[in-house]
PDB file of C-alpha atoms and ligand atoms in Angstrom:
ATOM      1  CA  MET A   1     164.618  80.455 -17.677  1.00 61.00           C
ATOM      2  CA  GLU A   2     161.052  81.479 -15.955  1.00 72.00           C
ATOM      3  CA  ILE A   3     158.286  79.488 -17.852  1.00 75.00           C
ATOM      4  CA  PRO A   4     156.540  82.300 -18.470  1.00 89.00           C
ATOM      5  CA  ASP A   5     152.823  82.040 -16.405  1.00 95.00           C
ATOM      6  CA  ILE A   6     150.262  82.499 -19.261  1.00 95.00           C
ATOM      7  CA  LEU A   7     146.028  82.373 -18.327  1.00 97.00           C
ATOM      8  CA  ASN A   8     143.734  81.610 -21.197  1.00 97.00           C
ATOM      9  CA  GLU A   9     141.506  79.324 -22.623  1.00 97.00           C
ATOM     10  CA  ASP A  10     143.699  77.004 -24.108  1.00 98.00           C
ATOM     11  CA  GLU A  11     146.430  76.707 -22.138  1.00 97.00           C
ATOM     12  CA  ILE A  12     143.969  76.122 -19.708  1.00 98.00           C
ATOM     13  CA  ARG A  13     141.977  73.140 -21.568  1.00 98.00           C
ATOM     14  CA  ASN A  14     145.848  71.809 -22.187  1.00 98.00           C
ATOM     15  CA  ASN A  15     146.156  70.294 -19.077  1.00 98.00           C
ATOM     16  CA  LEU A  16     142.801  69.674 -17.767  1.00 98.00           C
ATOM     17  CA  LYS A  17     142.770  65.666 -18.168  1.00 98.00           C
ATOM     18  CA  THR A  18     138.843  64.961 -16.437  1.00 98.00           C
ATOM     19  CA  GLU A  19     136.372  63.581 -17.928  1.00 98.00           C
ATOM     20  CA  TRP A  20     133.587  66.618 -17.297  1.00 98.00           C
ATOM     21  CA  ASN A  21     134.148  68.198 -15.128  1.00 98.00           C
ATOM     22  CA  GLY A  22     135.881  72.096 -16.911  1.00 98.00           C
ATOM     23  CA  ARG A  23     135.274  71.323 -20.095  1.00 98.00           C
ATOM     24  CA  GLU A  24     132.294  73.824 -20.502  1.00 98.00           C
ATOM     25  CA  ILE A  25     135.164  77.307 -20.540  1.00 98.00           C
ATOM     26  CA  HIS A  26     134.082  80.555 -19.860  1.00 98.00           C
ATOM     27  CA  TYR A  27     137.297  82.930 -20.031  1.00 98.00           C
ATOM     28  CA  TYR A  28     137.249  86.839 -19.086  1.00 98.00           C
ATOM     29  CA  ARG A  29     140.536  88.860 -19.139  1.00 97.00           C
ATOM     30  CA  GLU A  30     138.286  90.748 -16.172  1.00 97.00           C
ATOM     31  CA  THR A  31     134.810  90.421 -15.172  1.00 98.00           C
ATOM     32  CA  ASP A  32     132.401  91.321 -11.941  1.00 98.00           C
ATOM     33  CA  SER A  33     132.923  88.487  -9.810  1.00 98.00           C
ATOM     34  CA  THR A  34     132.928  84.681 -11.381  1.00 98.00           C
ATOM     35  CA  ASN A  35     130.165  83.795  -9.823  1.00 98.00           C
ATOM     36  CA  ILE A  36     127.945  86.180 -10.643  1.00 98.00           C
ATOM     37  CA  ARG A  37     129.533  85.310 -14.561  1.00 98.00           C
ATOM     38  CA  ALA A  38     128.209  81.401 -13.382  1.00 98.00           C
ATOM     39  CA  LYS A  39     124.745  82.218 -11.252  1.00 98.00           C
ATOM     40  CA  GLU A  40     123.801  84.278 -15.554  1.00 98.00           C
ATOM     41  CA  LEU A  41     125.129  81.239 -18.243  1.00 98.00           C
ATOM     42  CA  ALA A  42     123.665  78.851 -15.385  1.00 98.00           C
ATOM     43  CA  LYS A  43     120.402  80.367 -16.338  1.00 97.00           C
ATOM     44  CA  ALA A  44     121.191  80.507 -19.873  1.00 98.00           C
ATOM     45  CA  GLY A  45     121.890  77.137 -20.068  1.00 97.00           C
ATOM     46  CA  ALA A  46     125.452  75.560 -18.631  1.00 98.00           C
ATOM     47  CA  SER A  47     126.455  72.353 -18.589  1.00 98.00           C
ATOM     48  CA  HIS A  48     126.809  70.807 -15.180  1.00 98.00           C
ATOM     49  CA  GLY A  49     130.773  71.162 -15.339  1.00 98.00           C
ATOM     50  CA  ALA A  50     130.975  74.139 -16.830  1.00 98.00           C
ATOM     51  CA  LEU A  51     134.035  76.059 -15.461  1.00 98.00           C
ATOM     52  CA  ILE A  52     134.388  79.725 -15.180  1.00 98.00           C
ATOM     53  CA  VAL A  53     138.077  82.070 -14.999  1.00 98.00           C
ATOM     54  CA  ALA A  54     139.644  85.375 -14.717  1.00 98.00           C
ATOM     55  CA  GLU A  55     142.415  87.698 -15.225  1.00 97.00           C
ATOM     56  CA  ALA A  56     140.533  89.643 -12.638  1.00 97.00           C
ATOM     57  CA  GLN A  57     137.409  90.645 -10.544  1.00 98.00           C
ATOM     58  CA  THR A  58     136.264  93.603  -9.967  1.00 97.00           C
ATOM     59  CA  GLN A  59     133.863  91.937  -7.481  1.00 97.00           C
ATOM     60  CA  GLY A  60     135.412  89.212  -5.602  1.00 97.00           C
ATOM     61  CA  ARG A  61     133.154  88.550  -2.746  1.00 96.00           C
ATOM     62  CA  GLY A  62     134.117  86.534   0.349  1.00 92.00           C
ATOM     63  CA  ARG A  63     131.330  84.957   2.531  1.00 85.00           C
ATOM     64  CA  LEU A  64     128.904  87.213   4.071  1.00 82.00           C
ATOM     65  CA  GLY A  65     129.814  89.888   1.580  1.00 88.00           C
ATOM     66  CA  ARG A  66     133.092  90.273   2.432  1.00 92.00           C
ATOM     67  CA  VAL A  67     135.581  91.815  -0.130  1.00 95.00           C
ATOM     68  CA  TRP A  68     138.061  89.735  -2.017  1.00 96.00           C
ATOM     69  CA  GLU A  69     140.581  91.189  -2.886  1.00 94.00           C
ATOM     70  CA  SER A  70     141.361  89.864  -6.983  1.00 95.00           C
ATOM     71  CA  PRO A  71     144.666  91.283  -8.293  1.00 93.00           C
ATOM     72  CA  LYS A  72     145.092  91.552 -12.030  1.00 95.00           C
ATOM     73  CA  GLY A  73     147.860  88.473 -13.813  1.00 90.00           C
ATOM     74  CA  GLU A  74     148.799  86.435 -10.516  1.00 96.00           C
ATOM     75  CA  ALA A  75     146.307  83.909  -9.232  1.00 98.00           C
ATOM     76  CA  VAL A  76     142.922  81.631  -9.935  1.00 98.00           C
ATOM     77  CA  TYR A  77     139.717  83.176  -9.938  1.00 98.00           C
ATOM     78  CA  MET A  78     136.939  80.326 -10.561  1.00 98.00           C
ATOM     79  CA  THR A  79     134.039  78.783 -10.171  1.00 98.00           C
ATOM     80  CA  THR A  80     132.399  75.698 -11.353  1.00 98.00           C
ATOM     81  CA  LEU A  81     128.708  74.974 -11.859  1.00 98.00           C
ATOM     82  CA  LEU A  82     126.802  72.114 -10.555  1.00 98.00           C
ATOM     83  CA  LYS A  83     123.534  70.849 -11.348  1.00 98.00           C
ATOM     84  CA  PRO A  84     123.526  67.550  -8.992  1.00 98.00           C
ATOM     85  CA  GLN A  85     120.491  65.690  -8.129  1.00 97.00           C
ATOM     86  CA  ILE A  86     121.148  66.244  -3.517  1.00 97.00           C
ATOM     87  CA  GLN A  87     118.729  67.636  -1.653  1.00 97.00           C
ATOM     88  CA  PRO A  88     119.324  70.939  -1.319  1.00 96.00           C
ATOM     89  CA  ILE A  89     120.548  71.014   2.310  1.00 94.00           C
ATOM     90  CA  GLU A  90     123.557  69.171   1.382  1.00 96.00           C
ATOM     91  CA  ALA A  91     124.209  71.069  -0.873  1.00 96.00           C
ATOM     92  CA  SER A  92     126.745  73.033   1.344  1.00 94.00           C
ATOM     93  CA  MET A  93     128.736  70.394   2.198  1.00 97.00           C
ATOM     94  CA  LEU A  94     130.042  71.221  -2.101  1.00 97.00           C
ATOM     95  CA  THR A  95     132.214  73.651  -0.071  1.00 97.00           C
ATOM     96  CA  LEU A  96     134.030  71.364   2.181  1.00 97.00           C
ATOM     97  CA  VAL A  97     134.168  68.611  -1.104  1.00 98.00           C
ATOM     98  CA  MET A  98     136.036  71.760  -2.846  1.00 98.00           C
ATOM     99  CA  ALA A  99     138.614  72.490   0.241  1.00 98.00           C
ATOM    100  CA  LEU A 100     139.709  68.787   0.517  1.00 98.00           C
ATOM    101  CA  SER A 101     140.338  69.113  -3.868  1.00 98.00           C
ATOM    102  CA  LEU A 102     142.241  72.081  -3.621  1.00 98.00           C
ATOM    103  CA  ALA A 103     144.222  70.840  -0.187  1.00 98.00           C
ATOM    104  CA  ARG A 104     144.715  67.625  -2.614  1.00 98.00           C
ATOM    105  CA  THR A 105     146.176  69.933  -5.364  1.00 98.00           C
ATOM    106  CA  PHE A 106     148.931  72.179  -3.410  1.00 98.00           C
ATOM    107  CA  GLN A 107     149.828  69.016  -1.095  1.00 98.00           C
ATOM    108  CA  GLU A 108     150.918  68.013  -4.249  1.00 98.00           C
ATOM    109  CA  LEU A 109     152.512  69.944  -6.858  1.00 98.00           C
ATOM    110  CA  TYR A 110     154.071  71.711  -4.824  1.00 98.00           C
ATOM    111  CA  GLY A 111     154.932  68.562  -2.977  1.00 98.00           C
ATOM    112  CA  LEU A 112     153.635  69.994   0.987  1.00 98.00           C
ATOM    113  CA  GLU A 113     153.044  67.930   3.756  1.00 96.00           C
ATOM    114  CA  ALA A 114     149.092  67.879   5.374  1.00 96.00           C
ATOM    115  CA  GLY A 115     149.264  69.331   8.246  1.00 90.00           C
ATOM    116  CA  GLU A 116     150.709  72.068  10.153  1.00 88.00           C
ATOM    117  CA  HIS A 117     154.669  72.312   8.142  1.00 91.00           C
ATOM    118  CA  GLY A 118     152.919  72.259   5.205  1.00 95.00           C
ATOM    119  CA  ILE A 119     148.870  72.494   4.101  1.00 97.00           C
ATOM    120  CA  GLN A 120     145.689  73.253   6.462  1.00 96.00           C
ATOM    121  CA  ILE A 121     142.199  73.526   6.062  1.00 96.00           C
ATOM    122  CA  LYS A 122     140.797  75.901   8.974  1.00 94.00           C
ATOM    123  CA  TRP A 123     136.566  74.394   8.551  1.00 93.00           C
ATOM    124  CA  PRO A 124     134.924  75.130   6.615  1.00 92.00           C
ATOM    125  CA  ASN A 125     136.278  77.241   3.120  1.00 91.00           C
ATOM    126  CA  ASP A 126     139.367  78.457   3.580  1.00 94.00           C
ATOM    127  CA  ILE A 127     142.430  76.455   2.545  1.00 97.00           C
ATOM    128  CA  VAL A 128     146.542  77.455   5.299  1.00 96.00           C
ATOM    129  CA  LEU A 129     149.805  77.522   5.072  1.00 96.00           C
ATOM    130  CA  GLN A 130     151.785  78.711   6.884  1.00 93.00           C
ATOM    131  CA  LYS A 131     149.145  79.482   9.447  1.00 92.00           C
ATOM    132  CA  LYS A 132     147.972  82.933   6.354  1.00 95.00           C
ATOM    133  CA  LYS A 133     145.361  82.569   4.367  1.00 96.00           C
ATOM    134  CA  ILE A 134     145.700  80.724   0.374  1.00 97.00           C
ATOM    135  CA  THR A 135     142.334  80.282  -0.440  1.00 97.00           C
ATOM    136  CA  GLY A 136     138.614  81.022  -0.102  1.00 96.00           C
ATOM    137  CA  ILE A 137     135.839  79.628  -1.526  1.00 97.00           C
ATOM    138  CA  LEU A 138     131.987  80.998  -1.464  1.00 96.00           C
ATOM    139  CA  THR A 139     129.719  78.589  -2.369  1.00 96.00           C
ATOM    140  CA  GLU A 140     125.483  79.237  -3.730  1.00 96.00           C
ATOM    141  CA  MET A 141     122.659  77.648  -5.052  1.00 97.00           C
ATOM    142  CA  SER A 142     119.370  78.793  -6.809  1.00 97.00           C
ATOM    143  CA  ALA A 143     116.931  76.769  -5.494  1.00 97.00           C
ATOM    144  CA  ASP A 144     113.310  76.060  -4.727  1.00 96.00           C
ATOM    145  CA  ILE A 145     112.322  74.138  -1.475  1.00 92.00           C
ATOM    146  CA  ASP A 146     113.641  69.916  -2.262  1.00 92.00           C
ATOM    147  CA  ARG A 147     114.936  71.097  -5.862  1.00 96.00           C
ATOM    148  CA  ILE A 148     118.333  72.468  -6.564  1.00 97.00           C
ATOM    149  CA  HIS A 149     118.503  74.061 -10.298  1.00 97.00           C
ATOM    150  CA  TYR A 150     121.628  74.743  -9.973  1.00 98.00           C
ATOM    151  CA  VAL A 151     125.316  75.426  -7.000  1.00 98.00           C
ATOM    152  CA  ILE A 152     127.858  77.734  -7.945  1.00 98.00           C
ATOM    153  CA  ILE A 153     131.657  77.200  -6.019  1.00 98.00           C
ATOM    154  CA  GLY A 154     133.474  79.815  -5.953  1.00 98.00           C
ATOM    155  CA  THR A 155     137.597  79.987  -5.136  1.00 98.00           C
ATOM    156  CA  GLY A 156     140.419  82.480  -4.298  1.00 98.00           C
ATOM    157  CA  ILE A 157     143.457  80.964  -4.944  1.00 98.00           C
ATOM    158  CA  ASN A 158     147.154  83.378  -4.668  1.00 98.00           C
ATOM    159  CA  VAL A 159     148.953  81.633  -6.473  1.00 98.00           C
ATOM    160  CA  ASN A 160     151.700  83.609  -7.899  1.00 98.00           C
ATOM    161  CA  ASN A 161     151.434  86.568  -5.812  1.00 97.00           C
ATOM    162  CA  ARG A 162     154.838  88.713  -4.687  1.00 97.00           C
ATOM    163  CA  LYS A 163     152.697  90.835  -3.107  1.00 96.00           C
ATOM    164  CA  ILE A 164     150.228  90.155  -0.707  1.00 96.00           C
ATOM    165  CA  GLN A 165     148.643  94.187   0.442  1.00 93.00           C
ATOM    166  CA  GLU A 166     149.080  95.504   3.648  1.00 95.00           C
ATOM    167  CA  GLU A 167     145.532  95.635   5.391  1.00 95.00           C
ATOM    168  CA  LEU A 168     145.352  91.242   4.324  1.00 95.00           C
ATOM    169  CA  GLN A 169     149.791  90.616   5.116  1.00 94.00           C
ATOM    170  CA  GLU A 170     148.802  89.342   8.912  1.00 93.00           C
ATOM    171  CA  LYS A 171     146.156  86.487   7.245  1.00 93.00           C
ATOM    172  CA  ALA A 172     146.872  85.616   4.027  1.00 96.00           C
ATOM    173  CA  THR A 173     149.687  84.749   1.993  1.00 97.00           C
ATOM    174  CA  SER A 174     150.398  82.885  -1.740  1.00 98.00           C
ATOM    175  CA  LEU A 175     151.784  79.886  -2.821  1.00 98.00           C
ATOM    176  CA  PHE A 176     154.898  81.145  -3.766  1.00 98.00           C
ATOM    177  CA  LEU A 177     156.014  83.639  -1.367  1.00 97.00           C
ATOM    178  CA  GLY A 178     154.973  80.736   1.165  1.00 97.00           C
ATOM    179  CA  THR A 179     157.542  78.504  -0.541  1.00 97.00           C
ATOM    180  CA  GLY A 180     159.296  80.110  -3.832  1.00 97.00           C
ATOM    181  CA  LYS A 181     157.812  77.825  -6.281  1.00 97.00           C
ATOM    182  CA  LYS A 182     156.436  79.401  -9.444  1.00 97.00           C
ATOM    183  CA  LEU A 183     153.026  77.508 -11.471  1.00 97.00           C
ATOM    184  CA  LYS A 184     151.294  78.013 -14.112  1.00 97.00           C
ATOM    185  CA  ARG A 185     147.951  79.045 -12.597  1.00 98.00           C
ATOM    186  CA  SER A 186     146.999  76.741 -15.573  1.00 98.00           C
ATOM    187  CA  GLN A 187     148.431  73.534 -14.029  1.00 98.00           C
ATOM    188  CA  VAL A 188     146.598  74.822 -10.568  1.00 98.00           C
ATOM    189  CA  ILE A 189     142.970  75.616 -12.173  1.00 98.00           C
ATOM    190  CA  GLY A 190     143.498  71.711 -13.612  1.00 98.00           C
ATOM    191  CA  LYS A 191     144.931  69.587 -11.064  1.00 98.00           C
ATOM    192  CA  ALA A 192     141.496  70.796  -8.663  1.00 98.00           C
ATOM    193  CA  MET A 193     139.336  70.057 -11.879  1.00 98.00           C
ATOM    194  CA  GLU A 194     140.724  66.661 -11.216  1.00 98.00           C
ATOM    195  CA  TYR A 195     141.178  65.497  -7.814  1.00 98.00           C
ATOM    196  CA  PHE A 196     137.714  67.785  -7.119  1.00 98.00           C
ATOM    197  CA  GLU A 197     135.564  65.141 -10.292  1.00 98.00           C
ATOM    198  CA  GLN A 198     137.496  62.532  -7.741  1.00 98.00           C
ATOM    199  CA  ASP A 199     136.599  64.118  -4.891  1.00 98.00           C
ATOM    200  CA  TYR A 200     133.101  65.332  -5.462  1.00 98.00           C
ATOM    201  CA  GLN A 201     131.796  61.883  -7.350  1.00 98.00           C
ATOM    202  CA  LYS A 202     132.893  60.518  -3.684  1.00 98.00           C
ATOM    203  CA  PHE A 203     130.309  63.081  -2.560  1.00 98.00           C
ATOM    204  CA  MET A 204     127.379  61.574  -4.615  1.00 98.00           C
ATOM    205  CA  GLU A 205     127.656  57.488  -3.752  1.00 98.00           C
ATOM    206  CA  SER A 206     126.940  58.587  -0.197  1.00 98.00           C
ATOM    207  CA  HIS A 207     125.920  62.308  -0.757  1.00 98.00           C
ATOM    208  CA  ASP A 208     128.368  63.202   2.402  1.00 98.00           C
ATOM    209  CA  LEU A 209     131.709  63.452   3.668  1.00 98.00           C
ATOM    210  CA  LYS A 210     131.701  60.312   4.769  1.00 98.00           C
ATOM    211  CA  PHE A 211     134.091  58.915   2.028  1.00 98.00           C
ATOM    212  CA  LEU A 212     136.016  62.043   2.739  1.00 98.00           C
ATOM    213  CA  LYS A 213     135.989  62.944   6.502  1.00 98.00           C
ATOM    214  CA  GLU A 214     139.310  60.758   7.710  1.00 97.00           C
ATOM    215  CA  ASP A 215     141.051  63.127   4.378  1.00 98.00           C
ATOM    216  CA  TYR A 216     139.620  66.205   5.362  1.00 97.00           C
ATOM    217  CA  GLU A 217     140.357  65.521   8.933  1.00 96.00           C
ATOM    218  CA  ASN A 218     143.947  65.185   7.886  1.00 96.00           C
ATOM    219  CA  PHE A 219     144.418  68.621   6.755  1.00 97.00           C
ATOM    220  CA  LEU A 220     141.918  70.425   9.052  1.00 95.00           C
ATOM    221  CA  VAL A 221     144.172  72.719  11.602  1.00 92.00           C
ATOM    222  CA  ASN A 222     140.898  73.058  14.116  1.00 86.00           C
ATOM    223  CA  LYS A 223     141.497  69.155  15.958  1.00 89.00           C
ATOM    224  CA  ASP A 224     141.836  68.660  18.913  1.00 90.00           C
ATOM    225  CA  VAL A 225     142.137  72.088  19.474  1.00 90.00           C
ATOM    226  CA  GLN A 226     140.795  75.455  21.840  1.00 91.00           C
ATOM    227  CA  VAL A 227     138.765  77.644  19.396  1.00 91.00           C
ATOM    228  CA  ARG A 228     136.981  80.250  20.046  1.00 91.00           C
ATOM    229  CA  VAL A 229     133.226  80.231  17.467  1.00 91.00           C
ATOM    230  CA  LEU A 230     131.860  83.208  16.463  1.00 90.00           C
ATOM    231  CA  ASP A 231     128.320  82.019  17.231  1.00 88.00           C
ATOM    232  CA  PRO A 232     125.717  85.828  15.504  1.00 88.00           C
ATOM    233  CA  LYS A 233     124.310  84.628  18.749  1.00 88.00           C
ATOM    234  CA  GLY A 234     126.238  84.789  21.143  1.00 90.00           C
ATOM    235  CA  GLU A 235     130.363  83.725  21.074  1.00 92.00           C
ATOM    236  CA  TYR A 236     131.278  81.185  22.949  1.00 92.00           C
ATOM    237  CA  ASN A 237     134.780  78.974  23.475  1.00 92.00           C
ATOM    238  CA  GLY A 238     135.350  75.356  23.075  1.00 94.00           C
ATOM    239  CA  ILE A 239     137.508  72.435  21.650  1.00 94.00           C
ATOM    240  CA  ALA A 240     137.276  71.731  17.852  1.00 93.00           C
ATOM    241  CA  ARG A 241     137.121  67.828  17.975  1.00 94.00           C
ATOM    242  CA  GLY A 242     137.415  67.559  14.292  1.00 95.00           C
ATOM    243  CA  ILE A 243     134.075  67.157  11.527  1.00 96.00           C
ATOM    244  CA  ASN A 244     131.028  64.354  11.236  1.00 97.00           C
ATOM    245  CA  ASP A 245     129.828  62.695   8.272  1.00 98.00           C
ATOM    246  CA  LYS A 246     127.257  66.029   7.651  1.00 97.00           C
ATOM    247  CA  GLY A 247     130.174  68.510   7.637  1.00 96.00           C
ATOM    248  CA  GLU A 248     129.748  70.289  10.719  1.00 96.00           C
ATOM    249  CA  LEU A 249     132.823  71.754  13.144  1.00 95.00           C
ATOM    250  CA  LEU A 250     132.115  69.101  16.495  1.00 95.00           C
ATOM    251  CA  ILE A 251     133.322  71.282  19.248  1.00 94.00           C
ATOM    252  CA  GLU A 252     134.069  69.862  23.139  1.00 96.00           C
ATOM    253  CA  LYS A 253     131.600  72.454  25.633  1.00 95.00           C
ATOM    254  CA  ASP A 254     131.292  71.834  28.979  1.00 94.00           C
ATOM    255  CA  GLY A 255     131.841  67.944  28.407  1.00 94.00           C
ATOM    256  CA  ARG A 256     129.660  68.251  26.405  1.00 96.00           C
ATOM    257  CA  ILE A 257     129.607  67.897  22.349  1.00 96.00           C
ATOM    258  CA  ILE A 258     127.945  70.978  19.429  1.00 94.00           C
ATOM    259  CA  THR A 259     127.821  70.281  16.248  1.00 95.00           C
ATOM    260  CA  VAL A 260     128.491  73.834  14.735  1.00 93.00           C
ATOM    261  CA  TYR A 261     126.437  74.260  10.564  1.00 88.00           C
ATOM    262  CA  ALA A 262     128.724  76.824   8.396  1.00 79.00           C
ATOM    263  CA  GLY A 263     125.567  78.810   7.099  1.00 69.00           C
ATOM    264  CA  GLU A 264     127.034  82.033   9.300  1.00 67.00           C
ATOM    265  CA  VAL A 265     129.570  80.721  11.958  1.00 74.00           C
ATOM    266  CA  SER A 266     133.217  82.095  11.934  1.00 81.00           C
ATOM    267  CA  VAL A 267     136.138  79.942  14.016  1.00 84.00           C
ATOM    268  CA  ARG A 268     138.929  81.115  15.355  1.00 80.00           C
ATOM    269  CA  GLY A 269     142.093  80.124  16.788  1.00 78.00           C
ATOM    270  CA  MET A 270     142.544  81.532  20.958  1.00 61.00           C
ATOM    271  CA  TYR A 271     145.557  82.780  19.597  1.00 57.00           C
ATOM    272  CA  GLY A 272     145.990  84.901  15.720  1.00 64.00           C
ATOM    273  CA  TYR A 273     143.609  84.413  13.344  1.00 67.00           C
ATOM    274  CA  VAL A 274     144.574  79.935  12.361  1.00 66.00           C
TER     275      VAL A 274
HETATM  276  P1  ATP B   1     137.049  84.623   8.253  1.00 63.52           P
HETATM  277  O1  ATP B   1     138.604  83.935   6.534  1.00 63.52           O
HETATM  278  O2  ATP B   1     137.235  85.766   7.815  1.00 63.52           O
HETATM  279  O3  ATP B   1     137.639  83.245   9.230  1.00 63.52           O
HETATM  280  P2  ATP B   1     135.396  84.546   5.947  1.00 63.52           P
HETATM  281  O4  ATP B   1     136.710  82.237   5.846  1.00 63.52           O
HETATM  282  O5  ATP B   1     134.224  83.905   5.885  1.00 63.52           O
HETATM  283  O6  ATP B   1     135.505  83.654   7.280  1.00 63.52           O
HETATM  284  P3  ATP B   1     135.697  84.791   3.785  1.00 63.52           P
HETATM  285  O7  ATP B   1     135.007  84.957   2.855  1.00 63.52           O
HETATM  286  O8  ATP B   1     136.434  83.089   3.106  1.00 63.52           O
HETATM  287  O9  ATP B   1     135.621  85.096   4.864  1.00 63.52           O
HETATM  288  O10 ATP B   1     136.780  85.375   2.453  1.00 63.52           O
HETATM  289  C1  ATP B   1     136.700  86.566   3.156  1.00 63.52           C
HETATM  290  C2  ATP B   1     138.004  87.615   4.223  1.00 63.52           C
HETATM  291  O11 ATP B   1     139.378  86.568   3.327  1.00 63.52           O
HETATM  292  C3  ATP B   1     137.739  88.894   3.890  1.00 63.52           C
HETATM  293  O12 ATP B   1     137.129  88.987   4.898  1.00 63.52           O
HETATM  294  C4  ATP B   1     139.391  88.944   4.146  1.00 63.52           C
HETATM  295  O13 ATP B   1     139.967  89.192   5.814  1.00 63.52           O
HETATM  296  C5  ATP B   1     140.665  87.718   3.777  1.00 63.52           C
HETATM  297  N1  ATP B   1     140.851  88.374   2.264  1.00 63.52           N
HETATM  298  C6  ATP B   1     140.686  88.543   1.042  1.00 63.52           C
HETATM  299  N2  ATP B   1     140.308  88.801   0.036  1.00 63.52           N
HETATM  300  C7  ATP B   1     141.714  88.140  -0.094  1.00 63.52           C
HETATM  301  C8  ATP B   1     143.120  87.307  -0.396  1.00 63.52           C
HETATM  302  N3  ATP B   1     142.921  87.747  -2.134  1.00 63.52           N
HETATM  303  N4  ATP B   1     143.999  86.465  -0.271  1.00 63.52           N
HETATM  304  C9  ATP B   1     143.151  86.391   1.305  1.00 63.52           C
HETATM  305  N5  ATP B   1     142.875  86.254   1.569  1.00 63.52           N
HETATM  306  C10 ATP B   1     141.609  87.308   2.037  1.00 63.52           C
END
């Protein structure tokens, strides 16, 4: 018999083995966006590690204001609130930390390999299964010039979706569609919180990705392959060579290495989305 995939605060708490991450839970049956909720909750004094989860979103967003499709009942929409003692410029690396934690989560729970026959990360923030996107991450921050008030990391995961809407079918899939395995979303959330707690700790030891880079690169789709860099200042082709300790993508072009900062840039494979 199939285990019902019920998502609520108790289910999430029952699957949590963390010390601080996800211990304060805010659950919504439907909300505008978990990042918007997280900002409000941060202003109202929510704590470091607070977790905001919704069953559906009416205004889910990706990077650069793009829409994140958020149908009810089968996917995970969650945001982690952090109050890290780091420089504002260091915060964008947390997107890569979360991408790694989620990749580890899917690898373990679904018994998948890291790499083209399993889970891959498309730099900086997408997780890909069979060349199609299963997860997007949007990190936002409130800060003064030298002090962070809070960082929020929003994640949308296509977990048990039985169908992907027509317009996205070329580039998106779900863990269920890709593996045939149906897991409880609360289990996926719990494992992700656990890995993120560990990876965040490693990030805080160096304030960069020094201790995580190797693991991240194991999942990286854009390694030693031709890519097109969609830089608003001008697009170009090159060969992606991995990341540096700051999480920037290294592109080899005309015998030189260019470092690409995540902010405004998208990277495409030469043949299709990945
Ligand atoms: P790209 O995926 O185009 O390289 P990006 O990493 O900046 O860019 P995100 O901000 O993570 O993209 O997500 C927004 C994009 O993801 C949308 O433009 C759409 O193509 C795609 N998308 C929207 N909803 C979903 C979903 N539920 N599952 C998978 N992909 C989605």
